[in-house]
Coordinates of C-alpha atoms and ligand atoms in Angstrom, one line a residue:
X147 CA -1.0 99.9 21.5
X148 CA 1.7 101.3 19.2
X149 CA 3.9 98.2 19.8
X150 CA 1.0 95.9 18.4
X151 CA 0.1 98.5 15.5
X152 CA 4.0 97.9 14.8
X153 CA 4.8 94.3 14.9
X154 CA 0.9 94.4 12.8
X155 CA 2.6 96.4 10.1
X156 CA 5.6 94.2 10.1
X157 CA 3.2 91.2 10.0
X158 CA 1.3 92.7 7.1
X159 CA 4.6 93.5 5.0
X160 CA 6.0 90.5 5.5
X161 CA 2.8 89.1 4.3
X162 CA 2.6 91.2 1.1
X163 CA 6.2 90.5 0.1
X164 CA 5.5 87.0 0.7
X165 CA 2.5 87.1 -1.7
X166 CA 3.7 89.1 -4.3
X167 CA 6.5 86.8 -4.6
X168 CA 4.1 83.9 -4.8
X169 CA 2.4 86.1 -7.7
X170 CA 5.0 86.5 -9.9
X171 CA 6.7 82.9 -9.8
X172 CA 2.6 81.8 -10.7
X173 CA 2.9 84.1 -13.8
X174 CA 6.7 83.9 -14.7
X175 CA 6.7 79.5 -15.0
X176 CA 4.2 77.3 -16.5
X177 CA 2.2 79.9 -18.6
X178 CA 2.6 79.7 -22.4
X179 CA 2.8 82.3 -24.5
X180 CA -0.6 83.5 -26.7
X181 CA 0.2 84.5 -30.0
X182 CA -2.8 87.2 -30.8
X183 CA -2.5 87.9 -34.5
X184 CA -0.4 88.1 -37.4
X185 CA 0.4 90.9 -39.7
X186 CA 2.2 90.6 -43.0
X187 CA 3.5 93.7 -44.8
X188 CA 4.8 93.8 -48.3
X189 CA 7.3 96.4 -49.6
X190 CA 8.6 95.9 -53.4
X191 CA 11.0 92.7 -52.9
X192 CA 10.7 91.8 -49.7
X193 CA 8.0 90.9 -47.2
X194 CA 7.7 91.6 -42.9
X195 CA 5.9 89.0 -40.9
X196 CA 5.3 90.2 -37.5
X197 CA 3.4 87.7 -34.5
X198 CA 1.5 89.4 -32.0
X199 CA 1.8 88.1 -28.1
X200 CA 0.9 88.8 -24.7
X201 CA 4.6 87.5 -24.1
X202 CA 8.4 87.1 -25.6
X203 CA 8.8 83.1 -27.0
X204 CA 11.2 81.4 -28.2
X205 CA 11.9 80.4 -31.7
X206 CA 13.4 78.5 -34.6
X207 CA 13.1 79.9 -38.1
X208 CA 14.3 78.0 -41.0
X209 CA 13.6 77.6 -44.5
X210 CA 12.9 74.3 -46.3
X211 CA 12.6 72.7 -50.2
X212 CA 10.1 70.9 -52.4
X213 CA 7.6 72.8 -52.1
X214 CA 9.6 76.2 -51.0
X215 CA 8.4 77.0 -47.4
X216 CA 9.3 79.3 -44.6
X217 CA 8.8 77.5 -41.2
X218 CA 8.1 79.2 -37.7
X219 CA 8.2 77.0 -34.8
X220 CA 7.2 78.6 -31.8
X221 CA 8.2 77.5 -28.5
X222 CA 5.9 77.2 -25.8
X223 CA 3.6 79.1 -27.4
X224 CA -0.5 79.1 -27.8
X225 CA -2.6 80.4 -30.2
X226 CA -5.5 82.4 -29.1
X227 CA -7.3 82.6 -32.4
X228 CA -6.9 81.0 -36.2
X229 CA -4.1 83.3 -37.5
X230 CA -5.6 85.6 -40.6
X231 CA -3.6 84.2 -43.3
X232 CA -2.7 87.0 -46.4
X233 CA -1.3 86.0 -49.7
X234 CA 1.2 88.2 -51.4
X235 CA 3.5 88.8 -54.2
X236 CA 5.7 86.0 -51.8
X237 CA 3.1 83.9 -49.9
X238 CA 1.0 81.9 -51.4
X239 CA -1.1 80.2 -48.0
X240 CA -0.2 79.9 -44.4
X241 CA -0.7 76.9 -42.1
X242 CA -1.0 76.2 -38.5
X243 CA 0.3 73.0 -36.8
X244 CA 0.9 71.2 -33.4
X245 CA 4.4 70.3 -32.9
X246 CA 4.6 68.7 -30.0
X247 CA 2.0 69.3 -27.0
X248 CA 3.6 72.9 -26.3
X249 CA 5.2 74.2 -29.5
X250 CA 3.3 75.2 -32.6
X251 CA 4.3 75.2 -36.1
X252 CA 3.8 77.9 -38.5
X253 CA 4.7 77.0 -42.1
X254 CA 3.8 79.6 -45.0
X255 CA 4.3 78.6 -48.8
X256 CA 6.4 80.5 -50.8
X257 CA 5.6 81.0 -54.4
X258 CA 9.4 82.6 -55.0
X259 CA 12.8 82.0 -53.6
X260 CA 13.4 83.7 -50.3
X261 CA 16.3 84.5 -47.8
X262 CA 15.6 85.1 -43.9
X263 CA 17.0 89.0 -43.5
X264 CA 16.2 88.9 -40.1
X265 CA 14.0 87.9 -37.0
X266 CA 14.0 90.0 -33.9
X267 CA 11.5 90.3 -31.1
X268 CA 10.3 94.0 -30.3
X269 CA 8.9 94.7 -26.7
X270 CA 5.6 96.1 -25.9
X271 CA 5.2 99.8 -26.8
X272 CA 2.5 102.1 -26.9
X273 CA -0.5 99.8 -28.1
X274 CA 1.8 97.3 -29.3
X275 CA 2.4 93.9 -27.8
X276 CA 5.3 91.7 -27.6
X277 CA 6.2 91.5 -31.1
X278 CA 8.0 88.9 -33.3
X279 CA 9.4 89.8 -36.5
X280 CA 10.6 88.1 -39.2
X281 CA 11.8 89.6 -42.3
X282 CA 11.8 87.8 -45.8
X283 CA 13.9 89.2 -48.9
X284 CA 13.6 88.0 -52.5
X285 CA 16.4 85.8 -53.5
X286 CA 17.9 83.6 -56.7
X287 CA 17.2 80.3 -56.5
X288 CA 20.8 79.3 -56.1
X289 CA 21.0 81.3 -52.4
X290 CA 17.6 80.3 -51.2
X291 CA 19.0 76.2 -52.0
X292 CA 22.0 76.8 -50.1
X293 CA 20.1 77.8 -47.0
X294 CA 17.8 75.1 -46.9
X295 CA 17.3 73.3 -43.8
X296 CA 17.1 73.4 -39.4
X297 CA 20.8 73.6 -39.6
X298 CA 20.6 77.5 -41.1
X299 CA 17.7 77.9 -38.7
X300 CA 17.6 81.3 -36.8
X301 CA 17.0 80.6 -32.9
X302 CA 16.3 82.6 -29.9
X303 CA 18.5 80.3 -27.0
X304 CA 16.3 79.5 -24.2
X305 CA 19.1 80.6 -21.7
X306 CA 19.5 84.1 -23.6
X307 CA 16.6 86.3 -22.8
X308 CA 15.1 87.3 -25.7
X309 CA 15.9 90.5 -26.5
X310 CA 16.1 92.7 -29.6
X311 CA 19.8 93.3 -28.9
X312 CA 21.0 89.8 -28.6
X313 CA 19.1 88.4 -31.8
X314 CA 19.9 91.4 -34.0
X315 CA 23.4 90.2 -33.1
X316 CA 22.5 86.3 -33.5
X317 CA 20.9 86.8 -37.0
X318 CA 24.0 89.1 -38.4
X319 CA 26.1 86.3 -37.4
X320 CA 24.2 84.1 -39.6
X321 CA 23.9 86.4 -42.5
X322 CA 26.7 88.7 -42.5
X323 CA 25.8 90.2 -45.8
X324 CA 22.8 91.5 -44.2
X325 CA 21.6 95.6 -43.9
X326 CA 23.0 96.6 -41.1
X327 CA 19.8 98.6 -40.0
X328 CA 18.6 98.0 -37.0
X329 CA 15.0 96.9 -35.9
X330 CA 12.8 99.8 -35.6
X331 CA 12.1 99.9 -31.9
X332 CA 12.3 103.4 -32.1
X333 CA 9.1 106.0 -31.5
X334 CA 7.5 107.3 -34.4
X335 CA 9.0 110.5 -35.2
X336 CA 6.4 113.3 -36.7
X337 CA 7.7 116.6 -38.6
X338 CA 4.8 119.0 -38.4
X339 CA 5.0 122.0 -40.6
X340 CA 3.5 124.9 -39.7
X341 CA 3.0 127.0 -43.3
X342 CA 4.5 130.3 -44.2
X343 CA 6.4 132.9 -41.4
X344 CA 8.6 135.4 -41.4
X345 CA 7.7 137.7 -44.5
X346 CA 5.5 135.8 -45.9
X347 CA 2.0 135.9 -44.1
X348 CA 0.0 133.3 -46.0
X349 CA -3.6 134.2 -45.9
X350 CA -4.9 137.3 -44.4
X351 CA -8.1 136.8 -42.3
X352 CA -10.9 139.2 -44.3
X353 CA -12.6 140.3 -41.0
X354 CA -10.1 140.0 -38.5
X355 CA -7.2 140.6 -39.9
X356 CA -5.3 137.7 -38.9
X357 CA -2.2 136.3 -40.7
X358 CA -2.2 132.4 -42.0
X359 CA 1.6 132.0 -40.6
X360 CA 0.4 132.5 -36.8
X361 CA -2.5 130.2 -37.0
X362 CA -0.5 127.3 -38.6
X363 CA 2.5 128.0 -35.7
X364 CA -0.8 127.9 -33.3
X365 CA -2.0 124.7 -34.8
X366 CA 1.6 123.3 -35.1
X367 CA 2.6 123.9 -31.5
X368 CA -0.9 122.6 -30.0
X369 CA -0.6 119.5 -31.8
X370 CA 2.9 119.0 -31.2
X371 CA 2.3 118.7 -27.3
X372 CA -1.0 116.4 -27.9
X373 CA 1.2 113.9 -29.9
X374 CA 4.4 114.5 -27.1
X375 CA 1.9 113.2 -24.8
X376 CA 1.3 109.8 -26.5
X377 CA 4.2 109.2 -26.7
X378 CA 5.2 110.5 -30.7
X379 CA 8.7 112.1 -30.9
X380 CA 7.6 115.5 -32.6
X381 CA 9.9 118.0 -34.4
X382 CA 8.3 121.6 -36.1
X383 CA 10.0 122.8 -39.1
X384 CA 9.5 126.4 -37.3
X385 CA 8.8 127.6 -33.5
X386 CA 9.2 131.0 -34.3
X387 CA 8.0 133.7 -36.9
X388 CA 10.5 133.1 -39.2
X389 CA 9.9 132.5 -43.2
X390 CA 12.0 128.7 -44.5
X391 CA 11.8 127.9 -48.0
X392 CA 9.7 125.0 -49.0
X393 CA 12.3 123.1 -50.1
X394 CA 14.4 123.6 -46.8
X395 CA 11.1 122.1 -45.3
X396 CA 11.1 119.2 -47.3
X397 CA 15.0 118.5 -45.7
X398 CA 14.3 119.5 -42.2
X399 CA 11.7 116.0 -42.6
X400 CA 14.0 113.9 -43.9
X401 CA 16.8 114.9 -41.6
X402 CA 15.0 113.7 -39.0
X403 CA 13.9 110.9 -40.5
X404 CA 10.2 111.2 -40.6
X405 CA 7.9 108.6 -40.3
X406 CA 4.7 111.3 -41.3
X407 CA 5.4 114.9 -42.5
X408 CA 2.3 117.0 -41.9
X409 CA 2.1 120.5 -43.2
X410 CA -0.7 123.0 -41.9
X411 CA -2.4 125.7 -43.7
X412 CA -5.5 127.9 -43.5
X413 CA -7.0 129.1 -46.9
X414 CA -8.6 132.0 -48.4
X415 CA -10.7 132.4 -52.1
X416 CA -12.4 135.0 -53.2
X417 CA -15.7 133.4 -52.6
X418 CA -16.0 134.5 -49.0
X419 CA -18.8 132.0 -48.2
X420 CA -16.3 128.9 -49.6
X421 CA -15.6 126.9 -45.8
X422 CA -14.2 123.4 -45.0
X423 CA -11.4 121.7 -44.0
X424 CA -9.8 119.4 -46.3
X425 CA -6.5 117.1 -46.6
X426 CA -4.0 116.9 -49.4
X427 CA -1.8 114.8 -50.8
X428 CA 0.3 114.5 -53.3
X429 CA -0.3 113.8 -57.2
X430 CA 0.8 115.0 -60.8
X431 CA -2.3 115.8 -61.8
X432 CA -4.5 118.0 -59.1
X433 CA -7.9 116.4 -58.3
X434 CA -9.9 119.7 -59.6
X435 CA -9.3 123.2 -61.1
X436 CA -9.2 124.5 -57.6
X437 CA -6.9 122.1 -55.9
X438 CA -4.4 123.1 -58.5
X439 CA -4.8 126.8 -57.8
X440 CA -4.2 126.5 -54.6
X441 CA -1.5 124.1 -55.1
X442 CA -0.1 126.8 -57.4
X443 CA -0.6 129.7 -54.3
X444 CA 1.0 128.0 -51.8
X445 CA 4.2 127.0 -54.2
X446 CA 4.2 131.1 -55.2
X447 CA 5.2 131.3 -51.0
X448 CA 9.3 130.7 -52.1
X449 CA 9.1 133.0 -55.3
X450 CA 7.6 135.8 -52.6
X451 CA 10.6 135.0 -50.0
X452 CA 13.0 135.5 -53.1
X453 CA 13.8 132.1 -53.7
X454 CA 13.8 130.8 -57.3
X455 CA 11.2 127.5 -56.1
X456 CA 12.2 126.4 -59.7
X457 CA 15.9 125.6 -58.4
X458 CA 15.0 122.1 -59.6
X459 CA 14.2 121.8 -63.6
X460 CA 10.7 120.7 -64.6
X461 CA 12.5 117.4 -65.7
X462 CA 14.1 116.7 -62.3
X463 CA 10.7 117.8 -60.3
X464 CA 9.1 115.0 -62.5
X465 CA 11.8 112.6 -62.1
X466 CA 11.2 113.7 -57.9
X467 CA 7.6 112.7 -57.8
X468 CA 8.5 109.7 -59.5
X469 CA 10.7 108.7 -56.6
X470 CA 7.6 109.2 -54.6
X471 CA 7.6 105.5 -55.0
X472 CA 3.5 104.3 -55.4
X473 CA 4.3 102.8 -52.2
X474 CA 5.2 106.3 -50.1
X475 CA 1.7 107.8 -51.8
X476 CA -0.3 104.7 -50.8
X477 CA 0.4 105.5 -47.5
X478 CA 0.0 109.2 -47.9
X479 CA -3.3 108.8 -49.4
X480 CA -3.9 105.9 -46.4
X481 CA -3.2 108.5 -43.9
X482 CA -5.2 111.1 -45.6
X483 CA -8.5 108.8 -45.2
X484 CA -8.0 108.2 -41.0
X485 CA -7.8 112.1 -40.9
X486 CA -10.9 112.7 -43.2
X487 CA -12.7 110.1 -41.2
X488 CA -11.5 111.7 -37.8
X489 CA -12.0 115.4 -38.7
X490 CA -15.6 114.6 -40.0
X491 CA -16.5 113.1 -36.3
X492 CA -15.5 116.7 -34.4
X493 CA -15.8 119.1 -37.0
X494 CA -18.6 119.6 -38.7
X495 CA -17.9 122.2 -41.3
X496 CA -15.6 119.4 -43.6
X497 CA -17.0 120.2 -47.1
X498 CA -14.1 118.5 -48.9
X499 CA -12.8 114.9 -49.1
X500 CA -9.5 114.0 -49.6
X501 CA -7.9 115.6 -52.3
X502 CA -4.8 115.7 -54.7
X503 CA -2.4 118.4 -55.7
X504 CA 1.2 119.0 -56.5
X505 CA 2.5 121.0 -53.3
X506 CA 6.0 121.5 -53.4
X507 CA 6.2 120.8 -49.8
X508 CA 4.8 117.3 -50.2
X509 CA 7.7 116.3 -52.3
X510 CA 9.8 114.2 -50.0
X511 CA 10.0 111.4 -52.3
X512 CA 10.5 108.7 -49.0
X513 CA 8.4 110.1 -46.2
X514 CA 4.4 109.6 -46.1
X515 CA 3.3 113.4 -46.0
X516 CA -0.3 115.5 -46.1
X517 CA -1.1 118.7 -46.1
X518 CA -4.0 120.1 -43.6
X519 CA -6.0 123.0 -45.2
X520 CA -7.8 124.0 -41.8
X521 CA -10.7 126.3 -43.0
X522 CA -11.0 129.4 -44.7
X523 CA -9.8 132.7 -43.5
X524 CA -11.7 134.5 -46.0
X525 CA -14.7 133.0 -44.2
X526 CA -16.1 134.9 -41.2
X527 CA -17.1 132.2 -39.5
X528 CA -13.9 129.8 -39.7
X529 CA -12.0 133.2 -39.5
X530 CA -13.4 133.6 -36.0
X531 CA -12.9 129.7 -35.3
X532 CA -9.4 129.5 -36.1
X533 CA -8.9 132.3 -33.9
X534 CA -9.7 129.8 -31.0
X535 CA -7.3 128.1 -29.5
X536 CA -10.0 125.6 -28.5
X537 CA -10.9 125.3 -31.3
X538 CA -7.4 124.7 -32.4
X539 CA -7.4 122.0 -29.9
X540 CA -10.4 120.4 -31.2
X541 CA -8.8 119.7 -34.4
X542 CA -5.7 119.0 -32.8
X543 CA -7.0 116.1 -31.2
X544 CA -9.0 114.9 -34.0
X545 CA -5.7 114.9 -35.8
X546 CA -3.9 112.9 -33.1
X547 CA -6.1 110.1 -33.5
X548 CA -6.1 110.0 -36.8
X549 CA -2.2 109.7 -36.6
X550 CA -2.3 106.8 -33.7
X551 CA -5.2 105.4 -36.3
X552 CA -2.5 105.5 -39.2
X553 CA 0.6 104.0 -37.1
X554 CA -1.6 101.4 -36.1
X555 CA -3.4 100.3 -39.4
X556 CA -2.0 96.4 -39.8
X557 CA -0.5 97.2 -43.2
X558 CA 1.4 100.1 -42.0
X559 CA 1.8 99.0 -38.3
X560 CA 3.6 95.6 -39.6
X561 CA 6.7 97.6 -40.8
X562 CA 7.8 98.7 -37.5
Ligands
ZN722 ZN1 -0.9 128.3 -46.7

């Protein structure tokens, strides 16, 4: 009996290897590649194409003259859908065509003289598909005219598997005066920042007594392992009761290179029945009387800790904010809306919108940053809240899908 339960086994893994072989030479030939969508992203001078597929393709990526056009020919490739075609400061319409009876052809109209920067395909990660990017800079006329034509063409070889490695390296080769930066395959990195520490409390709790600092270091930690779990590299500008001046705050974000800075808070007024949670970001002029005071409280936090905050002149915070380029705050202000929409699904006590203040903390002119006001201490009721780490949870989680909400809007999503 064992014998025939043996040689059965053997039969039957024989038989498996035999059919998962089968099963992936059926889906590795024949099958063409889908493109899903297409995203187009626009910074100030140059613009980011990125294809969606369910698979790497191969490609050729050239420019050509009379009208100015960008040309994408994909190889072996399908589309699942009519592509949603966006104009820009750089692209005036987009067209589909057949190529040949596999390959399409993807030609977008360019109203201004353009260089390929680079085209690299990103693998599948997190939500993401395959991914084909190409990048489009602003150029004179004179450069765009002498890289006209299939001969400049930028092409993934149909021996070299397409990797971002290999066609980072093939596209430097063909522009050598290219940024050396490399395509972002990298996770999002977050820099969470829980408020006050050390010697500086923040808000006392009117009923229970409880200090801001240890609720935010609560919050901070709590969301830091929801986000580790999907996958977000997460920093915390403190893990410990210890007091860091806001400006030291500001650098701990961009020395990691920050993708979203997020710094938590709890509030307190005078009015003890004043409740809600509300969302912050940055401006010149606060939204109302009371976003400036508070603004104005939580800026007091490095004068308390015995650092002059005003180490930077009036002039040079000014000329700061204005490095906030319009483009950094739209995406603040972006990122601010999926949280306002996420927090009002789980929590019902949001009172406020989004709103806008000049926190010194939300100064770091190149990374998209908010500030989470979670509640009112001075309110018995969100006093006792906070308190739970449930609770805590609860708004933790809203606040992780608000992030995967941000990192996946098109706009933003098409500069990674
Ligand atoms: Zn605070």
């Amino acid at each position: 009996m064992n014998r025939i339960l043996h040689i059965l086994k053997r039969i039957t893994g024989v038989f498996l290897i035999t059919l998962f072989v089968t099963f992936l030479s059926l889906t590795s030939s024949a099958q063409a590649a889908n493109i899903l969508s297409m995203r187009i992203g626009q910074q100030v001078s140059s613009v980011r194409i990125v294809f969606d597929s369910d698979k790497a393709f191969n490609y050729n990526v050239f420019l050509l003259s009379d009208p100015k056009r960008l040309v994408v020919d994909a190889i072996d490739c399908q589309l699942k859908k009519n592509l949603h075609s966006d104009t820009n400061n750089l692209i005036s319409s987009t067209r589909v065509g057949n190529l040949n009876d596999s390959d399409k052809r993807i030609v977008f109209d360019l109203k201004k003289p353009a260089l390929i920067k680079k085209v690299f395909t990103l693998p599948p990660q997190g939500t993401q598909k395959w991914r084909l990017v190409v990048d489009l800079a602003l150029s004179s006329e004179r450069d765009f005219e002498a890289k006209i034509g299939t001969k400049y063409a930028i092409s993934s070889s149909k021996t070299q598997s397409v990797s971002t490695a290999s066609n980072e390296k093939k596209s430097s080769s063909w522009f050598s005066s290219s940024s050396s930066a490399k395509p972002q395959s990298r996770k999002k990195i977050i820099v969470l920042d829980p408020g006050h520490g050390g010697k500086d409390p923040g808000a006392i709790g009117a009923y229970g007594k409880i200090y801001e600092k240890n609720i935010t270091l609560a919050m901070g930690k709590e969301l830091k392992s929801q986000l580790e779990k999907k996958g977000y590299t997460v920093y915390l500008t403190r893990s410990t009761d210890i007091f860091i001046p806001l400006r030291q705050r500001v650098k701990i974000a961009q020395k990691y290179k920050a993708d979203l800075f997020m710094s938590l808070h709890a509030d307190s007024a005078p009015n003890r029945n004043a409740k809600g949670l509300s969302i912050y970001t940055l401006s010149e002029t606060a939204s109302d009387k009371e976003a400036a005071a508070l603004a104005e409280r939580e800026n007091k936090v490095d004068i308390i800790g015995g650092v002059d905050f005003s180490e930077y002149s009036k002039e040079i915070n000014d000329i700061l904010i204005s490095l906030s380029q319009t483009d950094c705050r739209n995406k603040s202000s972006k990122f601010a809306s999926y949280m306002v929409s996420e927090m009002k699904k789980s929590v019902k006590i949001v009172s406020d919108t989004h709103r806008f203040a000049g926190f010194a903390v939300l100064k770091a002119p190149d990374i998209p940053s908010a500030l989470l006001e979670m509640g009112y201490l001075s309110n018995k009721g969100e006093e006792a809240l906070l308190k739970q780490s449930d609770y805590r949870k609860k708004l933790a989680t809203s606040a992780a899908k608000a992030i995967d909400k941000y990192f996946s809007d098109p706009e933003i999503a098409a500069l990674y």
